[in-house]
Coordinates of C-alpha atoms and ligand atoms in Angstrom, one line a residue:
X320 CA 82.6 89.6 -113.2
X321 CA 81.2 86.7 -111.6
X322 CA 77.3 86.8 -112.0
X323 CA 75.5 84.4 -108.7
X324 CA 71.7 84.8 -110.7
X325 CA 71.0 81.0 -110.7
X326 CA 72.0 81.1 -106.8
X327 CA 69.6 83.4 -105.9
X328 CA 66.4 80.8 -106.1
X329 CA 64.6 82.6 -103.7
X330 CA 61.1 84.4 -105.2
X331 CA 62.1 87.3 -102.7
X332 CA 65.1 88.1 -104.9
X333 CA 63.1 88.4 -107.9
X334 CA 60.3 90.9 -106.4
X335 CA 63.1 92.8 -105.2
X336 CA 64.3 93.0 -108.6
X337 CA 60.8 94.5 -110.1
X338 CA 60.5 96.5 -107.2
X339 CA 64.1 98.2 -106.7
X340 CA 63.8 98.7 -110.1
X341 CA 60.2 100.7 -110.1
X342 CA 61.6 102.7 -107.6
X343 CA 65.0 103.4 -109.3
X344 CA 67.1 102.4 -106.4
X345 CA 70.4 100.7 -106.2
X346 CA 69.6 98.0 -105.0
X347 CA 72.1 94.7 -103.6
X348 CA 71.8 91.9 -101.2
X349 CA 74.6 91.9 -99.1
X350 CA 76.8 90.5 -95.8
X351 CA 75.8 87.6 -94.5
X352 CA 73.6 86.3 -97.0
X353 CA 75.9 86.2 -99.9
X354 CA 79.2 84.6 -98.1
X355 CA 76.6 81.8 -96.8
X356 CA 75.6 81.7 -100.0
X357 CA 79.0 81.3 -101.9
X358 CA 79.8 78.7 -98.6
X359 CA 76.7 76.9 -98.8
X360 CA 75.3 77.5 -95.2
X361 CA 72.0 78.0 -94.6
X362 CA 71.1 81.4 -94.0
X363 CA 67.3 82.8 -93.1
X364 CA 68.4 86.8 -92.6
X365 CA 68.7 88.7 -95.9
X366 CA 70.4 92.0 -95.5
X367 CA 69.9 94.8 -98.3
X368 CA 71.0 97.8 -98.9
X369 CA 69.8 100.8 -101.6
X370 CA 71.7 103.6 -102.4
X371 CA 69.4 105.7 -101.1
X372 CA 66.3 105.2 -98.6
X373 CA 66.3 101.5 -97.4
X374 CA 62.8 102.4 -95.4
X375 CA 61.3 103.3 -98.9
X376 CA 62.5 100.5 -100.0
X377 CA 61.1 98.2 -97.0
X378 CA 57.7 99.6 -96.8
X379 CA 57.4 98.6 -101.2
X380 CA 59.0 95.3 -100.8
X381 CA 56.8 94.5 -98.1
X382 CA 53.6 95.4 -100.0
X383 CA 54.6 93.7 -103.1
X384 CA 55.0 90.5 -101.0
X385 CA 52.3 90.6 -99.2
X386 CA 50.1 93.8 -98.4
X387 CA 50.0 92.6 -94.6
X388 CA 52.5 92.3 -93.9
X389 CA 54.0 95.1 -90.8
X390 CA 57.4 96.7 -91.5
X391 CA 59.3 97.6 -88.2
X392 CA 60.9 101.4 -88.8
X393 CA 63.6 102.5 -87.0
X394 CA 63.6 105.5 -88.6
X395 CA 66.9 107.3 -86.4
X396 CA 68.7 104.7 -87.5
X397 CA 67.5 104.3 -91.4
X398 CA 66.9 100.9 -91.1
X399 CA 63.4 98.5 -91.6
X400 CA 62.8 95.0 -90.9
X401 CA 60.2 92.2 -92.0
X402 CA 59.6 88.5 -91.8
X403 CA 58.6 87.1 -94.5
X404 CA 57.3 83.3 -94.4
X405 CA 60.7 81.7 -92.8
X406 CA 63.3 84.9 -93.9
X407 CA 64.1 87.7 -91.6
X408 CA 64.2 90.9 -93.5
X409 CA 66.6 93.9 -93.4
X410 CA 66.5 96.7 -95.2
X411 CA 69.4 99.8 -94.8
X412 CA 70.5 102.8 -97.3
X413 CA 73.8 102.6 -98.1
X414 CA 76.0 104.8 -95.6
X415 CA 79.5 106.1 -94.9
X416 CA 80.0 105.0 -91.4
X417 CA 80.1 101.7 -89.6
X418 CA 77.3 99.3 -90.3
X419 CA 76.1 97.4 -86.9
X420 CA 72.7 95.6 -86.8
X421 CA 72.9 95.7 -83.1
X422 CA 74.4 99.5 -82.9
X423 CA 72.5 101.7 -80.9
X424 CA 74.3 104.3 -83.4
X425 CA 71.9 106.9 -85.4
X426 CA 73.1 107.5 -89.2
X427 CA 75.1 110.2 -90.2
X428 CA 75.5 110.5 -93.8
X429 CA 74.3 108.2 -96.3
X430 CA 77.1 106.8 -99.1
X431 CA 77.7 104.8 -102.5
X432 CA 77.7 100.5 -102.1
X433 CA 81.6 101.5 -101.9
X434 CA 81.2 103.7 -99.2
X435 CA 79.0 101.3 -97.6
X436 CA 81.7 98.0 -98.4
X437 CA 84.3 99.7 -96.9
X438 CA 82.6 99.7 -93.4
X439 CA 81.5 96.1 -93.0
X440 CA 83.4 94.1 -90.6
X441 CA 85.8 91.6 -92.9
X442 CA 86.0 91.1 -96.4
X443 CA 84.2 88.0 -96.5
X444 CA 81.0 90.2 -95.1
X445 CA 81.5 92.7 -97.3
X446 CA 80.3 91.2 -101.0
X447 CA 77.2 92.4 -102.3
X448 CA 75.1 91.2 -105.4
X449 CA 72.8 93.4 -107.5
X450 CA 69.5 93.1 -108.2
X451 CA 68.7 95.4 -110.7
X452 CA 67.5 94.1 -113.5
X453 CA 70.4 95.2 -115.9
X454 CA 73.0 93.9 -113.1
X455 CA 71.0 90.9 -111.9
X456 CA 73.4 88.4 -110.2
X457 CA 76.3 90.6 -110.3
X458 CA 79.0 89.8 -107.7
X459 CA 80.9 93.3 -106.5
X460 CA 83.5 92.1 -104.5
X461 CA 85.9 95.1 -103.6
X462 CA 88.2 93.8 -101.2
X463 CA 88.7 89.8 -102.9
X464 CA 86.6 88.6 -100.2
X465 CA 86.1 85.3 -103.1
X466 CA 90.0 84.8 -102.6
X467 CA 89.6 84.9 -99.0
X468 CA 87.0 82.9 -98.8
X469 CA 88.3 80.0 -100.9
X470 CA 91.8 80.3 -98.5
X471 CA 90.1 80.7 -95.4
X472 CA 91.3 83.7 -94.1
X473 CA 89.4 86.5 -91.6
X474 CA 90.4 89.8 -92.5
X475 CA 89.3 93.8 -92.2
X476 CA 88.6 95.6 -95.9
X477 CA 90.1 98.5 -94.2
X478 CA 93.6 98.8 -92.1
X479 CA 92.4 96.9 -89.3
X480 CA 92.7 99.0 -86.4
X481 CA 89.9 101.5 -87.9
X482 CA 87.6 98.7 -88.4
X483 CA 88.3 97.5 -85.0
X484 CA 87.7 100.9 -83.4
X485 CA 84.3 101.6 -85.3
X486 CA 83.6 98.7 -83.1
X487 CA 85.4 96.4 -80.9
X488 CA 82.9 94.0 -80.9
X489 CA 84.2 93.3 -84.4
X490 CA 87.3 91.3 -82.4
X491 CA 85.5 89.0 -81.2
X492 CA 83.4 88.5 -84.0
X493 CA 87.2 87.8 -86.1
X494 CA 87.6 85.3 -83.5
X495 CA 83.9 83.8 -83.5
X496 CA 84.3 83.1 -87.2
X497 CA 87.2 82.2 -87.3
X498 CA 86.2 79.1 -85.2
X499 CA 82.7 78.9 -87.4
X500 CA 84.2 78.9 -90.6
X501 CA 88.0 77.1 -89.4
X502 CA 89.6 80.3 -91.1
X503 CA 92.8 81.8 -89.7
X504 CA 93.0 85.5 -89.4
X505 CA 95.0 87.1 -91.2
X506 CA 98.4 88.4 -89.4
X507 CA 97.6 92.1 -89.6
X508 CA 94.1 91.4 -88.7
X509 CA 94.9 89.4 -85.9
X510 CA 97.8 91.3 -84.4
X511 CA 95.4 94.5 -83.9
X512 CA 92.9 92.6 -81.9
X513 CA 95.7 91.7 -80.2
X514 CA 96.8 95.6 -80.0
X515 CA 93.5 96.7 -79.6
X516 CA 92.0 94.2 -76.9
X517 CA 91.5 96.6 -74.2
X518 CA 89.2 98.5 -76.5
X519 CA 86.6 95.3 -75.7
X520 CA 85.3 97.0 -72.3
X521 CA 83.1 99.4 -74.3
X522 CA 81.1 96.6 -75.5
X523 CA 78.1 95.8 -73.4
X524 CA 78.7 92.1 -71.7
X525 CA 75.5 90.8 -73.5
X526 CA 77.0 91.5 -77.0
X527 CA 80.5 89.7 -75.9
X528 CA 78.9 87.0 -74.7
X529 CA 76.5 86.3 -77.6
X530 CA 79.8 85.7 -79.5
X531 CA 81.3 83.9 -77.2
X532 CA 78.6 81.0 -77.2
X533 CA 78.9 81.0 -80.9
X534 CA 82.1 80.6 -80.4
X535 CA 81.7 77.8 -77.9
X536 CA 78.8 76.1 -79.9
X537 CA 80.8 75.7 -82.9
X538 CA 82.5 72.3 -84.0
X539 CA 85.8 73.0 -82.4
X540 CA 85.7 76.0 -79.7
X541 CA 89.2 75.2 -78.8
X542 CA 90.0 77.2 -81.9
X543 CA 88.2 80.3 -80.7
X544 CA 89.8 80.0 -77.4
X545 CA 93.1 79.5 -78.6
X546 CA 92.8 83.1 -80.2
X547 CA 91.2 84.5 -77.5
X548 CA 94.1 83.1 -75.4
X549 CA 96.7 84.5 -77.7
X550 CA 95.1 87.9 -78.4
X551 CA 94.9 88.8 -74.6
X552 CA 91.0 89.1 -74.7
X553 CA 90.8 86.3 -72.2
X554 CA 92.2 87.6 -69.5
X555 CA 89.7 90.5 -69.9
X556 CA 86.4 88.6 -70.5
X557 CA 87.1 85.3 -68.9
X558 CA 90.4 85.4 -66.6
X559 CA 89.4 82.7 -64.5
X560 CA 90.2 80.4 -67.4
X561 CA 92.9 82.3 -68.4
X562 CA 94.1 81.8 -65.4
X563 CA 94.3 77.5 -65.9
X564 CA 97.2 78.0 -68.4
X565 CA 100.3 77.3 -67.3
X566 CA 102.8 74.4 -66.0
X567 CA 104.7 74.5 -63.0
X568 CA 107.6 72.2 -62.1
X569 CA 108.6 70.9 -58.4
X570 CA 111.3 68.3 -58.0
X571 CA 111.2 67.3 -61.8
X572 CA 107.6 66.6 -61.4
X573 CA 105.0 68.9 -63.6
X574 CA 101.5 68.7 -63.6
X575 CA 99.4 69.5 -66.9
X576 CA 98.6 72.7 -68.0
X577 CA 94.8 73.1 -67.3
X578 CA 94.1 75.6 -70.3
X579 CA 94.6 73.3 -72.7
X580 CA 93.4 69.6 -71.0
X581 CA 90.6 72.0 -70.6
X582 CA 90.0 73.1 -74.1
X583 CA 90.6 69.2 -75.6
X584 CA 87.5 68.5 -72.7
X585 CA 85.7 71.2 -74.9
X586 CA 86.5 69.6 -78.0
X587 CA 85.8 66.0 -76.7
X588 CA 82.2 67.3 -75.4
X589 CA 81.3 68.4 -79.0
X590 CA 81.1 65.3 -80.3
X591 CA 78.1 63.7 -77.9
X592 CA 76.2 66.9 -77.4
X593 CA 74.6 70.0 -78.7
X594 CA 74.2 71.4 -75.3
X595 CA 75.7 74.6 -74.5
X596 CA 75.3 74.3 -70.5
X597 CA 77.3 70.6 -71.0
X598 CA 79.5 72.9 -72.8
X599 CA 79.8 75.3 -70.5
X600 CA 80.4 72.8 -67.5
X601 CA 83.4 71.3 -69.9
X602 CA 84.7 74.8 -69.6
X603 CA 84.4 75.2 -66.0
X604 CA 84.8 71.9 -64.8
X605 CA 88.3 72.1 -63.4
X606 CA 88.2 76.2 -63.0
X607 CA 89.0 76.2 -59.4
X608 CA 92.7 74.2 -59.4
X609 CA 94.9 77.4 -59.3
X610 CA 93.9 78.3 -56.2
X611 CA 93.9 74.6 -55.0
X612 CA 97.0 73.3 -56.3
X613 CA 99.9 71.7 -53.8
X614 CA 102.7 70.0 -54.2
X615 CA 102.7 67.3 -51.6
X616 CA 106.2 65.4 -51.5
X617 CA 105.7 62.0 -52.4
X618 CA 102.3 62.1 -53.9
X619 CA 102.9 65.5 -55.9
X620 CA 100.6 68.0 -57.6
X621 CA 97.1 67.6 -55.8
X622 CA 94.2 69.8 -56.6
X623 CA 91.7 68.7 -53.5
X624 CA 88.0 70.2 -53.1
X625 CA 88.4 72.1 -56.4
X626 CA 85.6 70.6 -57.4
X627 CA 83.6 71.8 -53.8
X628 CA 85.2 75.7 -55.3
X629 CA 84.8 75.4 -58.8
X630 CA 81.1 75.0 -57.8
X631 CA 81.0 77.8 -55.6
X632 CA 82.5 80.3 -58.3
X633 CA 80.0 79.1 -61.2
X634 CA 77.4 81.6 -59.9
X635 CA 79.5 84.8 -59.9
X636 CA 81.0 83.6 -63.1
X637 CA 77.3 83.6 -64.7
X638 CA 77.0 87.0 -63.4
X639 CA 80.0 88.7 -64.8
X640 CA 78.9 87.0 -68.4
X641 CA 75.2 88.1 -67.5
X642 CA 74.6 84.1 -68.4
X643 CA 71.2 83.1 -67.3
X644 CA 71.3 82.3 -63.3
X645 CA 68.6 79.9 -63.3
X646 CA 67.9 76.1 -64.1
X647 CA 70.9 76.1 -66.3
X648 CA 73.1 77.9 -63.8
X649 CA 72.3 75.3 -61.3
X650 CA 73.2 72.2 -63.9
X651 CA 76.5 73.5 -64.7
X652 CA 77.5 74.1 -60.6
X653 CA 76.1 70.7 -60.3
X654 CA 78.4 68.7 -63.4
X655 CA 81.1 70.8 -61.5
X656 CA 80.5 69.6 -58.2
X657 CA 80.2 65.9 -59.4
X658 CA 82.6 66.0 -62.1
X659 CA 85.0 63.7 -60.2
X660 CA 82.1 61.0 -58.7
X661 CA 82.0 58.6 -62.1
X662 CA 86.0 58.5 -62.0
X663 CA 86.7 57.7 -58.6
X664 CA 84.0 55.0 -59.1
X665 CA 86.0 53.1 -61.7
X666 CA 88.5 53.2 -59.3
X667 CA 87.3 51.3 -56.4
X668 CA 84.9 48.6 -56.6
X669 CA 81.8 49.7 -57.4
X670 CA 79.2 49.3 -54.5
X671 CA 75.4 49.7 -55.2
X672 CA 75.2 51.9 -52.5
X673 CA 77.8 54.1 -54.4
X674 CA 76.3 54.2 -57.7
X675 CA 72.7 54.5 -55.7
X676 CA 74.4 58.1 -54.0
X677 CA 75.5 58.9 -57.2
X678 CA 72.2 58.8 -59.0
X679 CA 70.2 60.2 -56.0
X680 CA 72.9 63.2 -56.6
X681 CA 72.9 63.4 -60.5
X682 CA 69.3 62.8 -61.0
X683 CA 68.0 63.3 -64.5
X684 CA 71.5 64.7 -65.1
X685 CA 73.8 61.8 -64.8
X686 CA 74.1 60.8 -68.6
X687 CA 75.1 64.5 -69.0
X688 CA 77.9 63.8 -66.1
X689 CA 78.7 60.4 -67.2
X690 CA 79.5 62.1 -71.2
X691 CA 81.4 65.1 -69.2
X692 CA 83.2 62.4 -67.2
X693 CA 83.7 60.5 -70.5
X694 CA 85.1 63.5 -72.1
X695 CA 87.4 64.3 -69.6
X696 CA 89.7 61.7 -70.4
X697 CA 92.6 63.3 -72.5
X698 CA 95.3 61.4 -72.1
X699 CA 97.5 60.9 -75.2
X700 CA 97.8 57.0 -73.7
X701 CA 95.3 55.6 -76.2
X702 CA 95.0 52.3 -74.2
X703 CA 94.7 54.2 -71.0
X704 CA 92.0 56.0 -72.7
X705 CA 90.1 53.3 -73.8
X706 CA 90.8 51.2 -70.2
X707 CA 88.8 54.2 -69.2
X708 CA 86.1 54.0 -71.2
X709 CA 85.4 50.3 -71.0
X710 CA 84.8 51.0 -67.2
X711 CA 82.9 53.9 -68.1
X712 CA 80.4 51.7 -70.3
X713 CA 80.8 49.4 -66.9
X714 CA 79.2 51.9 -64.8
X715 CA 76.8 53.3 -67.1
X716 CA 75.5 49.4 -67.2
X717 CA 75.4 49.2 -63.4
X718 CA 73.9 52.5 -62.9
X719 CA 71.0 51.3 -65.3
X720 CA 70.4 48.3 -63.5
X721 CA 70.7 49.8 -60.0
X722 CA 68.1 52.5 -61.6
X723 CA 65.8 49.7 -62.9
X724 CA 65.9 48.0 -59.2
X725 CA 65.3 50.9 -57.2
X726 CA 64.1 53.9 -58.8
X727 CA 66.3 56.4 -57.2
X728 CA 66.8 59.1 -60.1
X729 CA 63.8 60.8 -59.1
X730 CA 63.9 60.0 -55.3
X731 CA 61.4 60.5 -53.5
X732 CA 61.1 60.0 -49.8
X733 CA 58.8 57.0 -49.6
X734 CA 57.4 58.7 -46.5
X735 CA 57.0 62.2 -47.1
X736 CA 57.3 64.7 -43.7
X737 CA 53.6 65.5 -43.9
X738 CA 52.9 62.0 -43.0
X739 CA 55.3 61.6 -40.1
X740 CA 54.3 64.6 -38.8
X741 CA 50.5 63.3 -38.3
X742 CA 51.9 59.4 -37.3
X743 CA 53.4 61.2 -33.8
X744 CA 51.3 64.4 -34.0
X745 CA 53.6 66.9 -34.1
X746 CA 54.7 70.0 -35.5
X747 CA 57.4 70.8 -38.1
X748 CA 60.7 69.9 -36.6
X749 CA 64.6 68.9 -36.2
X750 CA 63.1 65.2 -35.5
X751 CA 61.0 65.6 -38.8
X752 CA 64.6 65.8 -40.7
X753 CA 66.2 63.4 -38.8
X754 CA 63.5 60.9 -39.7
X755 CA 63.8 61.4 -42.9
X756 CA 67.1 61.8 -43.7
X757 CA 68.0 58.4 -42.1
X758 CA 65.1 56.9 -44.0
X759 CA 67.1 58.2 -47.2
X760 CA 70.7 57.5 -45.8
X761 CA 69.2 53.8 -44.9
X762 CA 67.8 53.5 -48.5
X763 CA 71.0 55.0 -50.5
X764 CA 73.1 52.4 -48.2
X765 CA 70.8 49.9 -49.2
X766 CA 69.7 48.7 -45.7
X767 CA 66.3 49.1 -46.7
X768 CA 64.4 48.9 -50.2
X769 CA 63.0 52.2 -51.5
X770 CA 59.6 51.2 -50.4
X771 CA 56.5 52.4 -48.5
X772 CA 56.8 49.8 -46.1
X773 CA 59.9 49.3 -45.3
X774 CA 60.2 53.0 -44.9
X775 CA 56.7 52.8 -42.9
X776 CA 58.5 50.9 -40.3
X777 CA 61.5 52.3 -39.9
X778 CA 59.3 55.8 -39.0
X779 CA 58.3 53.8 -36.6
X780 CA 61.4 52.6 -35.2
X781 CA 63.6 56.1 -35.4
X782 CA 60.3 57.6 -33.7
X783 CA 61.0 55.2 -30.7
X784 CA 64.3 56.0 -30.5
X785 CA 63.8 59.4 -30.3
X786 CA 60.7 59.5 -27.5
X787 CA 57.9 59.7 -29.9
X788 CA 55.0 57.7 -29.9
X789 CA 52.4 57.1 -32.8
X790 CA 49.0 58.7 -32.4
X791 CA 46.9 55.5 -32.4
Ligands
CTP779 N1 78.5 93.9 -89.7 C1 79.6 94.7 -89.4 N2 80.0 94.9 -88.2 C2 79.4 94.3 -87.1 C3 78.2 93.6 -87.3 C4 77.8 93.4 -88.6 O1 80.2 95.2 -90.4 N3 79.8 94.5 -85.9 C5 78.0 93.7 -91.1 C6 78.7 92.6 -91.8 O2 78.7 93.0 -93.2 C7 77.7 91.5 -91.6 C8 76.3 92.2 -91.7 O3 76.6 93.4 -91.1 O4 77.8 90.5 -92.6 C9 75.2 91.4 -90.9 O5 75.5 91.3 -89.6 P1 75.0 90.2 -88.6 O6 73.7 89.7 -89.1 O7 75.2 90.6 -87.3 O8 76.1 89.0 -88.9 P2 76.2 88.0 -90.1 O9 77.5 88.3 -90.8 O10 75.0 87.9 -90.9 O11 76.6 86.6 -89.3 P3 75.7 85.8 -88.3 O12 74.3 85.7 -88.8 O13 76.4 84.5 -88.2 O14 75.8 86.7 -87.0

């Protein structure tokens, strides 16, 4: 039996130790913990489970670590919870039924660690090590979840279509780590999420999309998606994108199937940022072209103004995931909307006035547009590719210097309504935005410096033309 003592360098493992053994309880560390452990990935929540009561258990463990600390009960569900210095706590007696942290499920009838093993999600969560004394370090592993884990495979300890129906959340977790891990799932395993997919709508939207940003923050989401994709649980929890895949043909000429140009953006995103909203953008960046594709004899496949839609849809999109609708909302409708500005740039010659519109639009964002931009080159050409990027690098240089000339990431209108509304005494007005929108227009253009006085003067001027006349 393989014994893991020298891996468990914790002190918490050891005062569990004196204490499970005071107490006479059963006692393991399990889930989680021990397959990041064996995998060597950090891990900060330690899950245990007694035979017996894991709130006894708990409420001892927490004294002999520190008397002050506060154990959380949750006594319908025979579970407890502490932090200690960086760790997150749980506690849980061993049971026969379905173990979910996040279950809103009371317990029914307590078990043996094999009761309890057989219940977990996947093998690879289902090893425990004891910490008894006699046992320290001892590795029960049931269902091989070592062999699986040295292979790389996902798979139920149970025939999967019980596991999957003590909770369906449990499919996409399959899938989730599966992409975290770059395990496949094992045939059996994956063709009953594939069987059981429409089971997914009893979950509640928060818990699938929790998963599916773990899924998307991984090092390759394309994985995760490709599952989804082949399962059938996209269609159900994000058929928009489902939606992308595809290739259709007119007069020999295809265009590319969106699904995957957009899961190789995805992958390409990964690699120059952390940032799930730039993630999330890369997702939905060209999620509007069904509905806007053509086929225009002579030109061929166009997909005009999906942009301008794609845009439009981000917010309803947010709310079916229950995705935050705020600041990070707006940042993902606005690398949508722009998503097509740097390229068409490279394209022409670029104008100051261009890259000035550009910046006034992207604000603080554009280095986050200019990396989705960057990203959103997949063409296998790897000379077109780099062509690309050279004039990406071009226009990154030229927006810097246009920036360091004229300030206009943070625009702001040189003269602000407030005072042209005291120069020609009046009230709030259509004339107010004219003035100031031609002031901005004029600046962007480059007609006139983004300057007080220059900006003073033109007031002036616009005033004139529109019948006002300065208070002197
Ligand atoms: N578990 C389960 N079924 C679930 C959720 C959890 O069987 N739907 C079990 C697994 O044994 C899992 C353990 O509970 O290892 C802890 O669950 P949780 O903390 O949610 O996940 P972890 O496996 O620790 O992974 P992560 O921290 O990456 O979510």
């Amino acid at each position: 039996m393989m014994n893991l003592a020298d891996k468990l360098t914790s002190p918490v493992f050891q005062t569990m130790s004196d204490v499970a053994d005071r107490l006479g309880l059963e006692t393991y560390v399990v889930g989680g913990y021990v397959r990041d452990l064996l995998l060597r990935r950090p891990c900060k929540d330690i899950d245990f489970v007694c035979v017996g009561s894991g709130i006894n258990l708990a409420e001892a463990a927490a004294k002999a670590l520190n008397p002050k600390i506060n154990v959380n009960v949750f006594k319908n569900f025979g579970t407890a919870q502490f932090r200690y210095e960086d760790l997150d706590l749980e506690f849980v007696g061993a049971r026969k039924e379905s173990y979910q942290r996040d279950s809103r499920k009371p317990i029914v009838e307590e078990g043996t660690l094999q009761d309890d093993q057989n219940r977990r999600d996947f093998t690879i969560n289902a090893l425990a090590i004891s910490l008894n004394k006699k046992t320290f370090g001892e590795l029960i592993d049931p269902f091989n979840g070592i062999a699986d884990m040295d292979t790389g495979v996902i798979r139920t300890p149970l025939d999967p279509d019980i596991t999957f129906s003590d909770d369906p959340l449990r499919m996409m977790r399959a899938i989730r780590f599966a992409t975290q891990l770059n395990f496949y799932i094992e045939p059996e395993t994956l063709a009953s999420i594939a069987r059981n997919k429409d089971r997914i709508s009893i979950i509640s939207q928060e818990r699938i999309t929790t998963e599916l940003n773990k899924i998307i923050l991984a090092k390759k989401p394309s994985i995760g998606f490709r599952l989804l994709e082949e399962t059938g649980l996209l269609a159900i929890i994000l058929p928009e994108m489902q939606k992308l895949k595809g290739v259709q043909t007119v007069d020999d000429k295809s265009h590319k199937d969106n699904f995957y140009h957009t899961l190789q953006v995805l992958d390409n995103i990964t690699f120059s940022t952390n940032d799930l909203w730039l993630r999330w953008a890369a997702i939905l960046h060209d999620i509007a072209k069904p509905p806007t594709k053509r086929f225009e004899p002579g030109i061929g496949w166009t997909f005009h103004g999906h942009e301008v839609l794609g845009s439009k849809w981000v917010p309803r999109i947010f709310r079916n995931l229950k995705l935050p609708t705020g600041g990070e909302m707006k940042f993902v409708q606005k690398m949508v909307y722009l998503h097509l500005r740097p390229i068409a740039l490279t394209k022409e010659e670029i104008t100051d006035s261009a890259l000035r519109r550009l910046l006034f639009e992207a604000g603080d964002d554009i280095d986050s547009l200019m990396k989705l931009c960057e990203a959103d080159i997949t063409s296998k050409n790897k000379a077109k590719v780099n062509r690309y990027l050279q004039r990406f690098e071009m226009v990154r240089q030229k927006l810097k210097d246009v920036e360091e000339r004229d300030s206009i990431r943070n625009f702001q209108p040189p003269v602000s309504g407030e005072l042209i509304m005291q120069v020609f005494n009046i009230t709030p007005s259509r004339e107010v935005g004219i003035i100031k929108d031609k002031i901005k227009e004029a600046i962007l253009e480059g007609d006139i410096k983004n300057d007080y006085q220059q900006a003073y003067d033109m007031m002036l001027r616009l005033g004139a033309e529109l019948g006002l006349k300065p208070v002197s």
